[in-house]
GROMACS .gro file of C-alpha atoms in nm:
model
  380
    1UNK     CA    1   5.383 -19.102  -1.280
    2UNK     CA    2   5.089 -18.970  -1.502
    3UNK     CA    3   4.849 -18.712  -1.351
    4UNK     CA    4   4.561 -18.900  -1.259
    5UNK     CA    5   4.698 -19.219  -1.283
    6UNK     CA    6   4.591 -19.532  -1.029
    7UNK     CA    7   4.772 -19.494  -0.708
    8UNK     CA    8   5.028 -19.790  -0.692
    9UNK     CA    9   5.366 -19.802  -0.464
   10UNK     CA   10   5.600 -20.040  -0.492
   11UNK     CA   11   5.524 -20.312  -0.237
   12UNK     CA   12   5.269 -20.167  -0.091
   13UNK     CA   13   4.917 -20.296  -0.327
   14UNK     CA   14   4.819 -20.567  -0.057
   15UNK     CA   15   4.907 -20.338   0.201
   16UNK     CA   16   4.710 -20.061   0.060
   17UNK     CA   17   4.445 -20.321   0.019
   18UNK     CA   18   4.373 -20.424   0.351
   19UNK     CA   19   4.374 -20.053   0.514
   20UNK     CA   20   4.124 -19.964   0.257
   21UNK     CA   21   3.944 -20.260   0.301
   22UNK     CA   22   3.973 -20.235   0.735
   23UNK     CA   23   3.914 -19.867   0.724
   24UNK     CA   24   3.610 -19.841   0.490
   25UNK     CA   25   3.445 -20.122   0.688
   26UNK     CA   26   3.484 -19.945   1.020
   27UNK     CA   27   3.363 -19.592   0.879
   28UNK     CA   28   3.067 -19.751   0.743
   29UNK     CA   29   2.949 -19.957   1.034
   30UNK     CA   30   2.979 -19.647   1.262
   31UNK     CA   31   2.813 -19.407   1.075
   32UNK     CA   32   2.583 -19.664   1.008
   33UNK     CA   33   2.506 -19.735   1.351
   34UNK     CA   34   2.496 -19.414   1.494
   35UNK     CA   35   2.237 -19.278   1.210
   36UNK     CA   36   2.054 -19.626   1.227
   37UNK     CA   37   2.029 -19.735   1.555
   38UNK     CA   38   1.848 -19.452   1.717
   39UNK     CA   39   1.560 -19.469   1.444
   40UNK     CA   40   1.508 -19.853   1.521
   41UNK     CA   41   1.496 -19.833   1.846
   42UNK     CA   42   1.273 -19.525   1.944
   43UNK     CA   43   0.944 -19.447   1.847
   44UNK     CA   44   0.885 -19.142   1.667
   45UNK     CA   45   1.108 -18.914   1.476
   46UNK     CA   46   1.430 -18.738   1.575
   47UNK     CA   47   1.380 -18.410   1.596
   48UNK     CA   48   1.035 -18.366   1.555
   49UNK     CA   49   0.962 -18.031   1.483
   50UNK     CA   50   1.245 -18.038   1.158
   51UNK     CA   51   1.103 -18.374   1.085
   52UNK     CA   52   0.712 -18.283   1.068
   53UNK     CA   53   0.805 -17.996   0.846
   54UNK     CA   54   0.990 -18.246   0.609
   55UNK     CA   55   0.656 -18.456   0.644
   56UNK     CA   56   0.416 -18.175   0.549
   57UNK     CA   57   0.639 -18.085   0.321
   58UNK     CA   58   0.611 -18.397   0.123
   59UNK     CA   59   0.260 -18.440   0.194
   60UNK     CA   60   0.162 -18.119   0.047
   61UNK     CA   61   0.326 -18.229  -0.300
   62UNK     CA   62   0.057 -18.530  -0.323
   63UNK     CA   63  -0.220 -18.347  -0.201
   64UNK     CA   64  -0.167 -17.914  -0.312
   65UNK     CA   65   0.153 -17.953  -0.530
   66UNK     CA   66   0.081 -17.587  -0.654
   67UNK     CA   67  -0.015 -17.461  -0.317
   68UNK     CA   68  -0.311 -17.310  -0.430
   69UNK     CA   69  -0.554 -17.478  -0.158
   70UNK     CA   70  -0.750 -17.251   0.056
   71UNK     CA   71  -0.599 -17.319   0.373
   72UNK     CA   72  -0.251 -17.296   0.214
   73UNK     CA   73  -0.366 -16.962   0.022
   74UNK     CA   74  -0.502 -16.790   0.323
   75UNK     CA   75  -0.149 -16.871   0.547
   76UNK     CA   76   0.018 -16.750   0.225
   77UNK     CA   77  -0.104 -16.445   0.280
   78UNK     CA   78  -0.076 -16.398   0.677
   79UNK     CA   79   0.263 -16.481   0.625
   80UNK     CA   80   0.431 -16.298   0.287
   81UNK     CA   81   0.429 -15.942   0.466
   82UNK     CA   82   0.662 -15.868   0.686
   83UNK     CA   83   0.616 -15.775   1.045
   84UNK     CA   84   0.809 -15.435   1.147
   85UNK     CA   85   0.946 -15.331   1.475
   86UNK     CA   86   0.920 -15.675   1.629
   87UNK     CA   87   1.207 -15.915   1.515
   88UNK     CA   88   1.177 -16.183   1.697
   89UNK     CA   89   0.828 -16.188   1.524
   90UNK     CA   90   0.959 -16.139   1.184
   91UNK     CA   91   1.187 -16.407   1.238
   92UNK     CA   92   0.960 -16.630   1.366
   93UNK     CA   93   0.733 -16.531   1.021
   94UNK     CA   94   0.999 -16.582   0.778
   95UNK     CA   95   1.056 -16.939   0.924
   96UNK     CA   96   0.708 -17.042   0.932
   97UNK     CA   97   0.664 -16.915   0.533
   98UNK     CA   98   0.994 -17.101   0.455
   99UNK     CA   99   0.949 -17.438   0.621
  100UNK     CA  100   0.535 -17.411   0.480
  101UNK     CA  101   0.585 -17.219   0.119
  102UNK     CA  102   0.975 -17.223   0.009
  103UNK     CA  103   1.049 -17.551  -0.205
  104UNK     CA  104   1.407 -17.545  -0.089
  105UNK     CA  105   1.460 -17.948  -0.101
  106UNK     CA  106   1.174 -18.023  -0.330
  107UNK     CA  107   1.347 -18.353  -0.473
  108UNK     CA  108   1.399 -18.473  -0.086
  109UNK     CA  109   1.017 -18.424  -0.056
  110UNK     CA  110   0.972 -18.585  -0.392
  111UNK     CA  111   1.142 -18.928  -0.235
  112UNK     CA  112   0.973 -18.895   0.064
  113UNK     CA  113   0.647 -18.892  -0.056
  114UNK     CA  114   0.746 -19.185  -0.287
  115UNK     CA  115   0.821 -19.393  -0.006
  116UNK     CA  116   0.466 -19.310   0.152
  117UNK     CA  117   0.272 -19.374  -0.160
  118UNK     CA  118   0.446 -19.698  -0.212
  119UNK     CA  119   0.288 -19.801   0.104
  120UNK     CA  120   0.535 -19.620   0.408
  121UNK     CA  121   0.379 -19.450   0.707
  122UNK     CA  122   0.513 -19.074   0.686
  123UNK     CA  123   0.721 -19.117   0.990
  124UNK     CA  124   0.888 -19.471   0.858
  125UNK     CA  125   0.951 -19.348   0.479
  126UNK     CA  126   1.128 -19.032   0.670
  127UNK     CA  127   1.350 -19.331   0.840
  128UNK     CA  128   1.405 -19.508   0.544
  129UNK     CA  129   1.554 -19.191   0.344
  130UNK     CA  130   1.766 -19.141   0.636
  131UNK     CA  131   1.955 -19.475   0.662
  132UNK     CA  132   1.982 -19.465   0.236
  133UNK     CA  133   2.108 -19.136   0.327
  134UNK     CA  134   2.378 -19.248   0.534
  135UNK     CA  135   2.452 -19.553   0.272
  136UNK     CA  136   2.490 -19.310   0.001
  137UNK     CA  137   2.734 -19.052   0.260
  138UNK     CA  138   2.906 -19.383   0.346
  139UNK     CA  139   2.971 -19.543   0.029
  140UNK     CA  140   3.045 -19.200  -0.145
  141UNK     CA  141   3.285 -19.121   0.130
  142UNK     CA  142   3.457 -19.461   0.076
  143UNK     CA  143   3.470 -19.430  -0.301
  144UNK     CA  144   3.568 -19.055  -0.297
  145UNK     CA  145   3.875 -19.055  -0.089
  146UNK     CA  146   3.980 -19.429  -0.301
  147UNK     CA  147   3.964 -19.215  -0.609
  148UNK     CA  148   4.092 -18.896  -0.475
  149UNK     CA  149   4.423 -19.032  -0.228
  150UNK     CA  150   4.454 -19.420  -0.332
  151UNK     CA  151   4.363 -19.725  -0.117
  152UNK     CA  152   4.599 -19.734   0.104
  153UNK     CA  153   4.577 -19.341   0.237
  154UNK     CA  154   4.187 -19.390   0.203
  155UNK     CA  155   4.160 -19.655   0.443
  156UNK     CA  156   4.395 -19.448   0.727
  157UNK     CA  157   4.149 -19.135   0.652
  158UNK     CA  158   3.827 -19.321   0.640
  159UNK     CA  159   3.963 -19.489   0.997
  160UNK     CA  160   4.040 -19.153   1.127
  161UNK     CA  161   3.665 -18.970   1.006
  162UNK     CA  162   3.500 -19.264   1.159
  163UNK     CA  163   3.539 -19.113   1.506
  164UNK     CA  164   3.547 -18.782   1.377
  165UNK     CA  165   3.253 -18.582   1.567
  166UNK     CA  166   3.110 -18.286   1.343
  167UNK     CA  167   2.997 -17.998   1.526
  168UNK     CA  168   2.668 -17.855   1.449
  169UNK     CA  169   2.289 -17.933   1.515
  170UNK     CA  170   2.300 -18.166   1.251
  171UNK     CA  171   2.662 -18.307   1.181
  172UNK     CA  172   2.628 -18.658   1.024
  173UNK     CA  173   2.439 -18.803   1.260
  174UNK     CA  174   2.091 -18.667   1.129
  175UNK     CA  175   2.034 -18.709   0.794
  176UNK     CA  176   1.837 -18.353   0.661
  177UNK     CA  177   1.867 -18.286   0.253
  178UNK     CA  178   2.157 -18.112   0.321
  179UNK     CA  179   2.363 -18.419   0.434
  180UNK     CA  180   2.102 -18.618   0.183
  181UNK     CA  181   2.279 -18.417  -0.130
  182UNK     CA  182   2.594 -18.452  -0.001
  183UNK     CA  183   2.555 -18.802  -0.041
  184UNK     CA  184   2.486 -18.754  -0.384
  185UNK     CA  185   2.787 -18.534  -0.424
  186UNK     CA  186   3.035 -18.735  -0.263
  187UNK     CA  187   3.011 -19.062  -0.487
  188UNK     CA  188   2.952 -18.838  -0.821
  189UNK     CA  189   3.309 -18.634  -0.745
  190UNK     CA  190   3.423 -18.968  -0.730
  191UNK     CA  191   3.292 -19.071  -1.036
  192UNK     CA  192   3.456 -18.771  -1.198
  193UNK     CA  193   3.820 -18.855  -1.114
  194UNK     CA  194   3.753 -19.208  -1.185
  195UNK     CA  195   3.684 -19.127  -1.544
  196UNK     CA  196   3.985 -18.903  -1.523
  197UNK     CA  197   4.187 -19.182  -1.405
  198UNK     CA  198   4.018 -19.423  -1.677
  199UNK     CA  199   4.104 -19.205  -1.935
  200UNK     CA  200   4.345 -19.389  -2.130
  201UNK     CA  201   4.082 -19.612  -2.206
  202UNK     CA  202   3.845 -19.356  -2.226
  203UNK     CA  203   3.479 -19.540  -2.287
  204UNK     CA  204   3.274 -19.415  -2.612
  205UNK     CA  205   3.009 -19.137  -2.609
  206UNK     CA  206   2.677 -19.292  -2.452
  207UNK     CA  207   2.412 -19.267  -2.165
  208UNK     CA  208   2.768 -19.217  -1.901
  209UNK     CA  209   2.800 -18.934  -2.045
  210UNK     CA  210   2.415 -18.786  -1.857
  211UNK     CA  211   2.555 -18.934  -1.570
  212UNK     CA  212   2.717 -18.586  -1.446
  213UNK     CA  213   2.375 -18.366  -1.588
  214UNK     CA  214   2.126 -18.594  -1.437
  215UNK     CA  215   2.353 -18.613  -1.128
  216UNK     CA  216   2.356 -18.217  -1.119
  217UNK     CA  217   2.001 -18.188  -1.135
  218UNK     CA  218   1.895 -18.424  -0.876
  219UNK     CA  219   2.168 -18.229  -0.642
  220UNK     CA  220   2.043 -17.889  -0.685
  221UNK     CA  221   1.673 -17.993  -0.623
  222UNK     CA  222   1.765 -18.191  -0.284
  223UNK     CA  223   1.856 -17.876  -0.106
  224UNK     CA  224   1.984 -17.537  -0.205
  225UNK     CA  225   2.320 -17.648  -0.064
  226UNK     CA  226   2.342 -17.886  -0.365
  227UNK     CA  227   2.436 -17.572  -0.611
  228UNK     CA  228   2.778 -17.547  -0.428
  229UNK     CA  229   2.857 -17.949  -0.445
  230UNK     CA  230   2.681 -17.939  -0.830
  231UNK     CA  231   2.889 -17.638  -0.893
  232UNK     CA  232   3.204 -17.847  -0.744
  233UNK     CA  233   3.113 -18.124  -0.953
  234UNK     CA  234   3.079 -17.937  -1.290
  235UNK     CA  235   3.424 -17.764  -1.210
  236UNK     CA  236   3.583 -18.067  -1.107
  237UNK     CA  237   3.491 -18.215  -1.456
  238UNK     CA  238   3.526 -17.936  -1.668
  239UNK     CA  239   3.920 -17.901  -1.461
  240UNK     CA  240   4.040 -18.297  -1.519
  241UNK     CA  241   3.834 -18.320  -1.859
  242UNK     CA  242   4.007 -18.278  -2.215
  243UNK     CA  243   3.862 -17.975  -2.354
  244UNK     CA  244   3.968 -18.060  -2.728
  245UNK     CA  245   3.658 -18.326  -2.722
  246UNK     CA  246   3.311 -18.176  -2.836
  247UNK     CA  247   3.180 -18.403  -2.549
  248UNK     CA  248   3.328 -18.213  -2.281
  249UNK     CA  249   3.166 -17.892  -2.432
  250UNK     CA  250   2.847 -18.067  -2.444
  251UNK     CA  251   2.844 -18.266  -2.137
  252UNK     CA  252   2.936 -17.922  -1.942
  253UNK     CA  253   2.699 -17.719  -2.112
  254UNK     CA  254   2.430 -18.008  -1.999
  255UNK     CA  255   2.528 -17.993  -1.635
  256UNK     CA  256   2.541 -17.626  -1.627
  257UNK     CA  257   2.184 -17.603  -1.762
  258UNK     CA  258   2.077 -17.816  -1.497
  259UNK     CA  259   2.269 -17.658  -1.203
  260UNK     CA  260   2.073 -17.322  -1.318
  261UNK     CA  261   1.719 -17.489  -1.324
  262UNK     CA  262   1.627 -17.370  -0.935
  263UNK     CA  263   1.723 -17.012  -1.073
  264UNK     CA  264   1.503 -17.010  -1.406
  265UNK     CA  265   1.210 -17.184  -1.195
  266UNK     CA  266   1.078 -16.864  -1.003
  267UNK     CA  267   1.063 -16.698  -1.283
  268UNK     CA  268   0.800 -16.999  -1.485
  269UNK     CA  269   0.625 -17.059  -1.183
  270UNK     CA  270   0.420 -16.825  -0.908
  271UNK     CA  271   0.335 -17.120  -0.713
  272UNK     CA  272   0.463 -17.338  -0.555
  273UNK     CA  273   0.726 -17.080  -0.418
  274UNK     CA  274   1.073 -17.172  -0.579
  275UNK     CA  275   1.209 -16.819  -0.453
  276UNK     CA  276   1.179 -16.675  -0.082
  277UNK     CA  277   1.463 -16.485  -0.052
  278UNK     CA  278   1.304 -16.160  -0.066
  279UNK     CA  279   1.070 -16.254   0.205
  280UNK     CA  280   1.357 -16.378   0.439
  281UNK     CA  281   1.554 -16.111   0.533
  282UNK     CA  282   1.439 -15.866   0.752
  283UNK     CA  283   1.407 -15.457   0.670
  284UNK     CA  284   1.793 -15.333   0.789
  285UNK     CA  285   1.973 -15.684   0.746
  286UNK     CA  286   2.239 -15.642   0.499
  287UNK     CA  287   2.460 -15.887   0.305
  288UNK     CA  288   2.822 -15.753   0.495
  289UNK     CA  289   2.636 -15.808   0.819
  290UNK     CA  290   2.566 -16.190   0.730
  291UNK     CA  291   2.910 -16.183   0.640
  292UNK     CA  292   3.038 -16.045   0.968
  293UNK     CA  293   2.816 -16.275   1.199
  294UNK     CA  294   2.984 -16.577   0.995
  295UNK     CA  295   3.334 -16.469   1.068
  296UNK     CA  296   3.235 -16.429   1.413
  297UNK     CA  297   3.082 -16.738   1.428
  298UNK     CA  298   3.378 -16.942   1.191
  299UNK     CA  299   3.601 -16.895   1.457
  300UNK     CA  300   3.457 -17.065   1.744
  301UNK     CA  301   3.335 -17.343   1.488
  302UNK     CA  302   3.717 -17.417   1.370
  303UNK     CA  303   3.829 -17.410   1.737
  304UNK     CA  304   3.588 -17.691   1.823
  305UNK     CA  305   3.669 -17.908   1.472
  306UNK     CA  306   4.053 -17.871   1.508
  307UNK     CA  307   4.151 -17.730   1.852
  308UNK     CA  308   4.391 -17.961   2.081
  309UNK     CA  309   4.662 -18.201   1.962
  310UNK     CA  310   4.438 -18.428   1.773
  311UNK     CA  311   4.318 -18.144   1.538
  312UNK     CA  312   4.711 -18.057   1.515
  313UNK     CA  313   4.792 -18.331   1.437
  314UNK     CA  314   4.576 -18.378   1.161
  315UNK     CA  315   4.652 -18.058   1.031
  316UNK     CA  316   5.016 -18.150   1.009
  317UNK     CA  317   4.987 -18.464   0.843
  318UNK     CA  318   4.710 -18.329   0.594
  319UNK     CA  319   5.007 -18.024   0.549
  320UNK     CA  320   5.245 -18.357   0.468
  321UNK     CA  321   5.007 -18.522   0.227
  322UNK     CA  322   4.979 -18.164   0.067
  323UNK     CA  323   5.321 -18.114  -0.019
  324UNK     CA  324   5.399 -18.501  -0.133
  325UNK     CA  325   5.072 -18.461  -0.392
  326UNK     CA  326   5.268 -18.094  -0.528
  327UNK     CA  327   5.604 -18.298  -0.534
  328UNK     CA  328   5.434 -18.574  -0.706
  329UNK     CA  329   5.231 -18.391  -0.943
  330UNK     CA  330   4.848 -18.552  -0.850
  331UNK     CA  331   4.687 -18.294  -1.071
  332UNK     CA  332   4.332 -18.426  -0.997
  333UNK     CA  333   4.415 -18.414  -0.652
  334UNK     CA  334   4.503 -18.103  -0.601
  335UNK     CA  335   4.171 -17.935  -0.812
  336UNK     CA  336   3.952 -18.154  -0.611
  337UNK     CA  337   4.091 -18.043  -0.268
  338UNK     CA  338   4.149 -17.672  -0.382
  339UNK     CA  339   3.786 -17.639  -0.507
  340UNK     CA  340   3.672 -17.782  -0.175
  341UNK     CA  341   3.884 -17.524   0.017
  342UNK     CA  342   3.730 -17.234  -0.215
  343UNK     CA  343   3.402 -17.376  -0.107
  344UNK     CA  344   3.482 -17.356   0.243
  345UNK     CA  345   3.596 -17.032   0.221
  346UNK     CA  346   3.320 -16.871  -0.015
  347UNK     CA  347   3.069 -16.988   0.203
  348UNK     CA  348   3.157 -16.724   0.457
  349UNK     CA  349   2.998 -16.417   0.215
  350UNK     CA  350   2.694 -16.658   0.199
  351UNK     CA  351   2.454 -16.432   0.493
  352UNK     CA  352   2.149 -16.592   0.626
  353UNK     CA  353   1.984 -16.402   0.826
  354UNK     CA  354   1.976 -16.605   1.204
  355UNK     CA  355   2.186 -16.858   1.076
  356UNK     CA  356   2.544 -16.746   1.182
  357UNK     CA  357   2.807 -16.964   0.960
  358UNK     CA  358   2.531 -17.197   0.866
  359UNK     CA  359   2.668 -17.289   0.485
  360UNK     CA  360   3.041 -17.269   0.618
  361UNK     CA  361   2.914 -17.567   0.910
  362UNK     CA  362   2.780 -17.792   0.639
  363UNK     CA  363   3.055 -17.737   0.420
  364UNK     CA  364   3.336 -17.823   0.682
  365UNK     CA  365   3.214 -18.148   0.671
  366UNK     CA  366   3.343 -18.281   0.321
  367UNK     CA  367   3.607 -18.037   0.358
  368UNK     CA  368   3.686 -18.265   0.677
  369UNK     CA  369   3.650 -18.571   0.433
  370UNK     CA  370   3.916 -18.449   0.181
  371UNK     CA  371   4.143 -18.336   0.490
  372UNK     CA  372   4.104 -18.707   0.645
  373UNK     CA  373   4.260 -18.810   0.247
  374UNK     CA  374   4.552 -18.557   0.261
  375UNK     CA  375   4.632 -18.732   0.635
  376UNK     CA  376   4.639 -19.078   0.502
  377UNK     CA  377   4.828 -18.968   0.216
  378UNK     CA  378   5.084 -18.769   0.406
  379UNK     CA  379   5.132 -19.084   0.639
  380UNK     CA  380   5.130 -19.296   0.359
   0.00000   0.00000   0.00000
């Protein structure tokens, strides 16, 4: 069978069919409901104090985009100089300037306060981006793992992730940027192999083509997490593309320059703050310490996500779907779960100070997504 190629057994289409069919319907009504249901029924917002942050956040792009104010220029400077010999002070200053100053998820505050000037009350256009949120995670989930494993092993994975419980303040059950660009991700990595998979009748040069750049950029802008998934995405297309086309070239070159835009910003702009970095680690804190706290704190984390029989389980049938995709050849396959697993595992040398394992949390979760498709396809 051709690398890439649509996933058909003999006697087994209709089959195939109706697990994708049964399983994507029952991960998207639970995730659904679980994000969904506790915003309709409560007053206020989860989470406040996260949520009023995302608010002000937003609200300070209508009303002081360049945060050049007075009241935002005189907190500027209370909080850009760091506090010595008391770190739980410093700490608690470096997370006031970030959530305040640092445009870290400037394009979720962008959609947020699009909702409220189309007529939304802060707290219900927060509510709103949430449930799209979970849509997009849903739907990009569902079309990922189609394109990445094939119907049938899709549907058994998407079955098994919808009572998969992430561990972690925020999981899937909250949608913050992070999970926000992760919904962008998902459904755009899908998009990639489908092209791959398409590419015997490979469509003509045309506005597909921005599809990957303009996906890129909106990723990165969402929330610093979306360089990893944007880098993913332009690796993923660059890996499964053919090189020989001046497209490719092009169309990479494109999505690279966009990935880099929340790098060339700080350096345009002073204000609004682009860059924090050097105001958010403390005097002493060094990059192998981040670096030990998140092995300390991996462990634990794995533990929870794959310790008993279930988790074995898994792991054994994801180790079954590994070896059928290297006896069968599923190129596309294999690049998209490998670069998810060097994701995973880079994220560990990413240190934030207070923030033990933070990147390698978020990450497990479409590294849980891919390992639900190696499942299904082992059992398949």
């Amino acid at each position: 069978m051709a690398i890439g190629a649509p996933f058909h057994r003999t006697g087994s289409n209709r089959i195939g069919t109706a697990l994708f069919r049964a399983g994507a319907a029952l991960f998207a009504a639970v995730l659904i409901a679980v994000v969904a249901l506790p915003l309709l029924i409560r007053d206020g917002v989860p989470v406040p104090v996260d949520s009023y942050y995302y608010i002000a956040k937003a609200a300070q792009l209508i009303q002081c985009p360049l945060q050049d104010c007075p009241a935002l220029t005189d907190l500027r400077q209370q909080l850009i100089e760091p506090i010595p010999g008391d770190a739980e002070a410093e700490r608690e200053r470096a997370v006031v300037l970030q959530r305040l100053f640092y445009m870290y998820h400037a394009g979720h505050s962008a959609l947020l306060a699009g909702l409220h000037l189309a007529g939304l009350g802060w707290e219900t256009a927060l509510d709103t981006l949430s449930i799209a949120g979970a849509l997009l995670i849903a739907g990009g989930a569902i079309f990922f793992l189609r394109r990445l494993v094939g119907p049938g092993p899709a549907g058994i994975g998407l079955a098994l992730l919808a009572f998969q419980v992430h561990p972690g303040f925020h999981g899937l059950h909250w949608i913050v940027p992070s999970n926000f660009a992760l919904g962008v991700a998902l459904p755009l990595w899908g998009w990639i192999l489908y092209r791959r998979q398409a590419a015997g009748r490979q469509p003509p040069a045309g506005a597909l083509d921005l599809v990957l750049p303009l996906a890129v950029l909106a990723l990165v802008w969402i929330h610093p997490i979306g360089r990893a998934y944007g880098a993913l995405a332009v690796a993923l297309h660059a890996g499964v593309g053919d090189w020989r086309r001046t497209r490719w070239w092009v169309v990479n070159a494109l999505a690279t320059l966009a990935w880099a835009t929340p790098m060339i910003a700080p350096y345009l702009f002073s204000q609004p703050m682009f860059s924090a970095a050097e105001f958010l680690h403390p005097p002493g804190w060094s990059w192998s310490q981040g670096v030990q706290e998140n092995l300390a704190a991996a462990g634990p984390l794995l533990a929870n996500r794959l310790g008993g029989w279930p988790g074995l389980v898994m792991l054994a049938g994801a180790g079954v779907g590994l070896f059928a995709a290297l006896q069968e050849g599923r190129g596309p396959m294999l690049l998209a779960g490998g670069l998810v697993a060097l994701l995973l595992g880079g994220s560990l040398l990413h240190g934030l100070p207070g923030y033990p394992a933070e990147l390698f949390q978020r990450v497990s979760v479409p590294a849980t997504i891919v390992l639900a498709g190696l499942f299904g396809f082992g059992l398949w």
